[in-house]
Tab-separated table of C-alpha atoms in Angstrom:
chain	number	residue	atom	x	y	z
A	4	UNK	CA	0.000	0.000	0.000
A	5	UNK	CA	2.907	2.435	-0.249
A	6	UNK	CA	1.250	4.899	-2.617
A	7	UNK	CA	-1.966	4.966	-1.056
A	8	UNK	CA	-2.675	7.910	1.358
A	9	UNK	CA	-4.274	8.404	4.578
A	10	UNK	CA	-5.687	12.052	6.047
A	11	UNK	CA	-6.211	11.918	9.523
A	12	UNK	CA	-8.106	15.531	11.205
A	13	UNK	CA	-7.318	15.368	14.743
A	14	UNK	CA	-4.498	13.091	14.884
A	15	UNK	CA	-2.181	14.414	17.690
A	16	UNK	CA	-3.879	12.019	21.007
A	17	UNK	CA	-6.274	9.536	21.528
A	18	UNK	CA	-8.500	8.265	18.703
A	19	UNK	CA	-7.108	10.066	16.496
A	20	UNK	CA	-3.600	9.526	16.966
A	21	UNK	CA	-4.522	5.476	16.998
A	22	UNK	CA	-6.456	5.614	14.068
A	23	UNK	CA	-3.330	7.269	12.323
A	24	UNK	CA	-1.336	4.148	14.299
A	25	UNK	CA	-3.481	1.798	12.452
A	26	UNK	CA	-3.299	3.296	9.233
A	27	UNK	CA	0.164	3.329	9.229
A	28	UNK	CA	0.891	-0.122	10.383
A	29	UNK	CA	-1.587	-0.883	7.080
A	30	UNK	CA	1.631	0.496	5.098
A	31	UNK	CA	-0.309	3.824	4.208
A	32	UNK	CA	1.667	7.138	3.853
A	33	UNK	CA	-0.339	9.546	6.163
A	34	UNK	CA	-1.231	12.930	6.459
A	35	UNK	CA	-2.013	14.308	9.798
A	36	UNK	CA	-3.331	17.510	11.600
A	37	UNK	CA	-4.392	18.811	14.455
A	38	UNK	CA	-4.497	22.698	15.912
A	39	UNK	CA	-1.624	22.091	18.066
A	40	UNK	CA	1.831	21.602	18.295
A	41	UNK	CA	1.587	18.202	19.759
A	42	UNK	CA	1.096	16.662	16.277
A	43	UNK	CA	4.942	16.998	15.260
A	44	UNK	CA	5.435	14.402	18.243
A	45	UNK	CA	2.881	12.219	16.960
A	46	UNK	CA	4.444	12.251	13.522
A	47	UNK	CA	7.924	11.187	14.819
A	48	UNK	CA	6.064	8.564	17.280
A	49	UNK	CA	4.771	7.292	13.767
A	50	UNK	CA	8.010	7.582	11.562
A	51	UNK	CA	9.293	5.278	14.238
A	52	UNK	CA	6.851	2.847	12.774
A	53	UNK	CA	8.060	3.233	9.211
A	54	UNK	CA	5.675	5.648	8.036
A	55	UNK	CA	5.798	8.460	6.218
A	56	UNK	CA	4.172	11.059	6.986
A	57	UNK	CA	3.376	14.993	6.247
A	58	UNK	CA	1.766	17.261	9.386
A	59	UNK	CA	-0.103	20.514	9.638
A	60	UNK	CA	-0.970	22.550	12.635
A	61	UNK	CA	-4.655	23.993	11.861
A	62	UNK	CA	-7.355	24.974	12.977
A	63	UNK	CA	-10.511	23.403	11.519
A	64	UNK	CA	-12.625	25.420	13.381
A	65	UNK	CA	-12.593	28.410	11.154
A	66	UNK	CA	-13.007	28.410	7.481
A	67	UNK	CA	-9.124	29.654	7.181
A	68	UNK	CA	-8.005	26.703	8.853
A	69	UNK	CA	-9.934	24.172	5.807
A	70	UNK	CA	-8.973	26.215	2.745
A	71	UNK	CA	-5.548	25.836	4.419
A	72	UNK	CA	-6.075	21.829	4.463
A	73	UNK	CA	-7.761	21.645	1.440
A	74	UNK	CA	-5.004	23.746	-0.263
A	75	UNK	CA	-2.015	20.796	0.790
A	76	UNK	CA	-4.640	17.909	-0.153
A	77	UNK	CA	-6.844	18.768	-3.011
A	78	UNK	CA	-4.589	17.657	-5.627
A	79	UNK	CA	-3.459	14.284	-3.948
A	80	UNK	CA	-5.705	10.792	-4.587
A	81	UNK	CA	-7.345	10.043	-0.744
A	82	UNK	CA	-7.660	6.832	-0.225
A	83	UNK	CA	-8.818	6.876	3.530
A	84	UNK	CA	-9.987	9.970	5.017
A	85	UNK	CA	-10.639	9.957	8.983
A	86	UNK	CA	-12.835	13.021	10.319
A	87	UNK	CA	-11.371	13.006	13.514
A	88	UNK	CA	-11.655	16.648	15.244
A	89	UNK	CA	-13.763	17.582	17.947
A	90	UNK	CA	-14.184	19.196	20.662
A	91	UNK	CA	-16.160	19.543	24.022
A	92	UNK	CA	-17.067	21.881	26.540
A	93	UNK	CA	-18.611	20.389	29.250
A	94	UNK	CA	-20.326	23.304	31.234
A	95	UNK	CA	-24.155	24.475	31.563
A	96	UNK	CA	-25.397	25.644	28.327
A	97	UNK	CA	-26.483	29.301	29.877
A	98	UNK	CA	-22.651	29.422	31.313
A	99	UNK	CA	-21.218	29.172	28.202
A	100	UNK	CA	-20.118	32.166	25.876
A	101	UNK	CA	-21.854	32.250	22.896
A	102	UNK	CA	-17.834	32.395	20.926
A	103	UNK	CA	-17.773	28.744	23.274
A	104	UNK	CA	-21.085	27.353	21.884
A	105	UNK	CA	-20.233	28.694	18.571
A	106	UNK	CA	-16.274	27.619	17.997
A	107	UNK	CA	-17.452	24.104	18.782
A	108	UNK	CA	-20.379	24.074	16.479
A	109	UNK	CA	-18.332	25.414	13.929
A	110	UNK	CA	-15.760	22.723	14.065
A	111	UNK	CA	-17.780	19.602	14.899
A	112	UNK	CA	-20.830	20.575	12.565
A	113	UNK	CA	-20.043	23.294	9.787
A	114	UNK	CA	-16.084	23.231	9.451
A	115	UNK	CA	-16.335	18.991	8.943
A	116	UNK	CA	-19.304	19.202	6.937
A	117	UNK	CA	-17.678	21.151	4.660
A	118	UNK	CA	-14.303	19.185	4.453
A	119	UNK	CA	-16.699	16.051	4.144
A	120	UNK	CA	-18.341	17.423	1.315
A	121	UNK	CA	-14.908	18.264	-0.116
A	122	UNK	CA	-13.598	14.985	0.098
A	123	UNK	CA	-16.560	13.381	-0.848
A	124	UNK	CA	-16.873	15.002	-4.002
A	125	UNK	CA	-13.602	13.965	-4.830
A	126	UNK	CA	-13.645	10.301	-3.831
A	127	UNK	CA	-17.274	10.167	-6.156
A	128	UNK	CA	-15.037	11.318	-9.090
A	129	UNK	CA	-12.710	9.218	-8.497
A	130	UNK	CA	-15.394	6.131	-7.702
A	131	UNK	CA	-13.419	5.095	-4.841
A	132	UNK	CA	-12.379	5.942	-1.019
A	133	UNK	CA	-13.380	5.419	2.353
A	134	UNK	CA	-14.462	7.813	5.114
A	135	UNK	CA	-14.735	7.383	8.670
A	136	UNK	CA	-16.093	10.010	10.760
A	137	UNK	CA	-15.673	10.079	14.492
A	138	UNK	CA	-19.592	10.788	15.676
A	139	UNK	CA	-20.259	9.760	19.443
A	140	UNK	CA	-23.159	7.545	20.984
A	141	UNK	CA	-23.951	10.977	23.362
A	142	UNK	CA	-25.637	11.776	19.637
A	143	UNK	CA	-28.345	9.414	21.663
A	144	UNK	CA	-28.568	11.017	24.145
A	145	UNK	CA	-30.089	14.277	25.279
A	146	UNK	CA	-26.744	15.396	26.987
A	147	UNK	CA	-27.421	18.191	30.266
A	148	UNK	CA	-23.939	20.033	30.822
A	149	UNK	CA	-22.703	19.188	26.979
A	150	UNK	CA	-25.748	19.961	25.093
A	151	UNK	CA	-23.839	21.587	22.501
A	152	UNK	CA	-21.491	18.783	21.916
A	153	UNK	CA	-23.949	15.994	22.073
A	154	UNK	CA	-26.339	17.646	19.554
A	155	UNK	CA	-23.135	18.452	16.977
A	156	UNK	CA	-22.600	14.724	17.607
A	157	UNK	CA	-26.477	13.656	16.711
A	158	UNK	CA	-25.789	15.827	13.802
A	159	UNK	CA	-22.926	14.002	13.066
A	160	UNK	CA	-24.326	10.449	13.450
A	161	UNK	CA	-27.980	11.375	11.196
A	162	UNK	CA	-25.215	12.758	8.215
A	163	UNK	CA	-23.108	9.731	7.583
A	164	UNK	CA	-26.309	7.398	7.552
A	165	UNK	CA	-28.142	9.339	5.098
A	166	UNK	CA	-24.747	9.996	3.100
A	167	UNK	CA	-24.100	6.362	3.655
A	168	UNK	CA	-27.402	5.892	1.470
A	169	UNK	CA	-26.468	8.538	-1.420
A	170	UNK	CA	-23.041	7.004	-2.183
A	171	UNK	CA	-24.033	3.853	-1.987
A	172	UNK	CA	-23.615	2.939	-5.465
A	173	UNK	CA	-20.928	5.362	-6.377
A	174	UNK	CA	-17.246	3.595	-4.807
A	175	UNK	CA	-17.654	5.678	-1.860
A	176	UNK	CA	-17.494	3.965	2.252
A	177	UNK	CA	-18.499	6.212	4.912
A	178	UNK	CA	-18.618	4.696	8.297
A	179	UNK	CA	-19.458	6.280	11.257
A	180	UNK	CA	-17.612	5.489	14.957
A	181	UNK	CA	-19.995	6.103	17.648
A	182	UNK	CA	-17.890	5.632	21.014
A	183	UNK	CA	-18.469	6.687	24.244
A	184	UNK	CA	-16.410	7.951	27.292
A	185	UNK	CA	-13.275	7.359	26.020
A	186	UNK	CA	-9.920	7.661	27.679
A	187	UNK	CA	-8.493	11.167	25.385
A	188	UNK	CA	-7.635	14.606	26.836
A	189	UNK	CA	-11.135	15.843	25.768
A	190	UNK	CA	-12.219	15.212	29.526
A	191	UNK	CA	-9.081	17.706	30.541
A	192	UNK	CA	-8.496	19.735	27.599
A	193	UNK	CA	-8.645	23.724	27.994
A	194	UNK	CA	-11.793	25.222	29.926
A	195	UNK	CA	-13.933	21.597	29.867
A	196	UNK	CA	-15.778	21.305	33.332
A	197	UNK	CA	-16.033	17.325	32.694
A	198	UNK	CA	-13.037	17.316	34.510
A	199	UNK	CA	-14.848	18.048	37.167
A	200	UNK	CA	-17.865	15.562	36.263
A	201	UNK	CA	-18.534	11.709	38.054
A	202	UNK	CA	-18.117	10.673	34.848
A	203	UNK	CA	-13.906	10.816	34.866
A	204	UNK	CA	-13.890	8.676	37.678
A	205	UNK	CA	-15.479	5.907	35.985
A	206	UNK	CA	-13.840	3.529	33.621
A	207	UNK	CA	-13.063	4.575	29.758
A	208	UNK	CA	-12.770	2.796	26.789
A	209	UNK	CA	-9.312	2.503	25.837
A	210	UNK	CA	-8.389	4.917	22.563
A	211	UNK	CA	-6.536	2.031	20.897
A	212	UNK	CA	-9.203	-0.422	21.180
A	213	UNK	CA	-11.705	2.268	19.821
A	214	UNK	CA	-9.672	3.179	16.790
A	215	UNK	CA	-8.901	-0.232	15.936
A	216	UNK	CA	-13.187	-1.215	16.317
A	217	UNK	CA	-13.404	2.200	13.928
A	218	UNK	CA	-10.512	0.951	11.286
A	219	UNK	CA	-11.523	-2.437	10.718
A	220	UNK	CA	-15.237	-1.511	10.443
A	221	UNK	CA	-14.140	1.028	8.051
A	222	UNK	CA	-11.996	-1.164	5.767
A	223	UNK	CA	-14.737	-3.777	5.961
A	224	UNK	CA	-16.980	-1.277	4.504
A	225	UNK	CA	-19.546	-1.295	7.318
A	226	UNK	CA	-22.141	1.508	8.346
A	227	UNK	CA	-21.179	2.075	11.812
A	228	UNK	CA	-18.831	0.910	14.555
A	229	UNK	CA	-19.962	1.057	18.361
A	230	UNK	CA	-16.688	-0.128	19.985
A	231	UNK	CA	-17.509	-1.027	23.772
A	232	UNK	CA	-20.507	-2.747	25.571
A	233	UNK	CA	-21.690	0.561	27.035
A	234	UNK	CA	-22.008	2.345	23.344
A	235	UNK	CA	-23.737	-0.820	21.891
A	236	UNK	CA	-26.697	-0.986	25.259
A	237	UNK	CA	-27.325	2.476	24.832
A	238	UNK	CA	-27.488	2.767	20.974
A	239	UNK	CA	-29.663	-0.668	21.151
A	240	UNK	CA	-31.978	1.126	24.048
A	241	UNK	CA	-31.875	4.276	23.047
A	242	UNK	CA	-35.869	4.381	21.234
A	243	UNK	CA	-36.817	2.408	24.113
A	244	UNK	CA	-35.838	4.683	26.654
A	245	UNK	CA	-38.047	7.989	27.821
A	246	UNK	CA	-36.237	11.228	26.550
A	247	UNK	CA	-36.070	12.597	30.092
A	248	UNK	CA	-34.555	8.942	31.693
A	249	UNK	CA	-32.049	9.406	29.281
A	250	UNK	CA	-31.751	12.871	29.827
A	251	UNK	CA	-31.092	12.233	34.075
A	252	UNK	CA	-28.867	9.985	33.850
A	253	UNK	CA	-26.364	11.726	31.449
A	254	UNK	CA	-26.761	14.534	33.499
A	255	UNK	CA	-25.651	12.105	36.572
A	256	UNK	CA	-22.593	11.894	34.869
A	257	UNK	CA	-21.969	15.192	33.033
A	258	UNK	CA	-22.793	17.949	36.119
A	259	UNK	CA	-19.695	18.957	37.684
A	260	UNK	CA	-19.160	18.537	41.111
């Protein structure tokens, strides 16, 4: 597979970062970003596996940041494209700045939308690729103290099942990961409360195990990928389940101490 390519958003720590691990032990040269400077030490962590691989610091949340990835990928053949990048908040929605609310809708909703459509467009033309976008199972689940997050996420999880439907007959795989709490530095990262929440004192998936459910689902062509027991209960329950049941007990978990 050494001429085949991999684009990995997000790639600097946890599922991203594996997913890039994965790709690369596959014998696919990779291109990764993320919008910090962590991702040059993921890219020599992956050298060290043989790969080769290219790195930009962007971003995505802004539409600067994807003209800026678009401008280093549109002319290269994508054979896997992973739409890693996200981020939460993890406070109550009315103590949130509206720049909070909207820098995360802009990256997890409008800013990967349009690099979707971008590379989607591009695979059709070509009549081959495969996509994997990172969604969440909280796209379930009415989510009290990440409301934001959780709704980008049910965005998220409704797009790649109806685009799963419109490429189906055009050489084009999208599958869509739908983890849950998962052990990454989105729990801790900048000004998110969840550090603060029960639920980091419970037990996480483990990132590796995640990416590795997410990379083999996506190279077997499948529709989603729900990694761990917890994800699989809750997407199998979640019609069952009363709105606001659903809606307490993520809220057990999610309201800061």
């Amino acid at each position: 597979m050494a001429d085949t390519l991999a684009v990995i958003t997000g790639a600097s720590t946890g599922i991203g970062y594996e997913l890039a691990r994965r790709a690369a032990e596959d014998g696919h040269r990779l291109f990764i970003c993320a919008d910090e400077p962590e991702i040059e030490h993921a890219a020599e962590k992956l050298r060290r596996l043989g790969a080769t691989v290219e790195t930009l610091i962007v971003d995505l949340s802004t539409r600067h940041g994807v003209d800026a990835l678009w401008e280093r990928i549109a002319d290269r053949d994508i054979d896997l494209f992973f739409a890693n990048a996200g981020r939460a908040l993890g406070h109550a929605f009315d103590e949130q700045t509206w720049e909070q609310i909207k820098t995360r809708i802009d990256l997890n909703v409008l800013q990967t939308t349009s690099v979707l459509h971008k590379v989607g467009r591009k695979m059709a033309a070509r009549g081959e690729g495969r996509i994997l976008v990172t969604g969440s199972i909280g796209g379930f689940v009415p989510g009290p103290h990440d409301a934001v997050y959780d709704a980008t996420k049910a965005y998220l999880d409704s797009l790649c099942y109806a685009l799963q439907d419109e490429w189906r007959d055009n050489g084009v795989t999208l599958t869509c990961l739908m983890p849950g709490p998962t052990e990454t530095p989105i729990f801790t990262r900048g000004q998110n409360r969840l550090r603060d929440a029960p639920i980091t004192e419970k037990q996480k998936a483990d990132p590796a195990e995640v990416a590795r459910a997410g990379y083999d689902a996506l190279m077997a062509g499948e529709r989603g990928a729900t990694p761990d027991f917890g994800s699989k209960v809750v997407k199998m329950v979640s019609g069952l389940v009363p709105e606001a049941l659903k809606t307490r007990i993520h809220r057990a978990g999610a309201e800061p101490d």
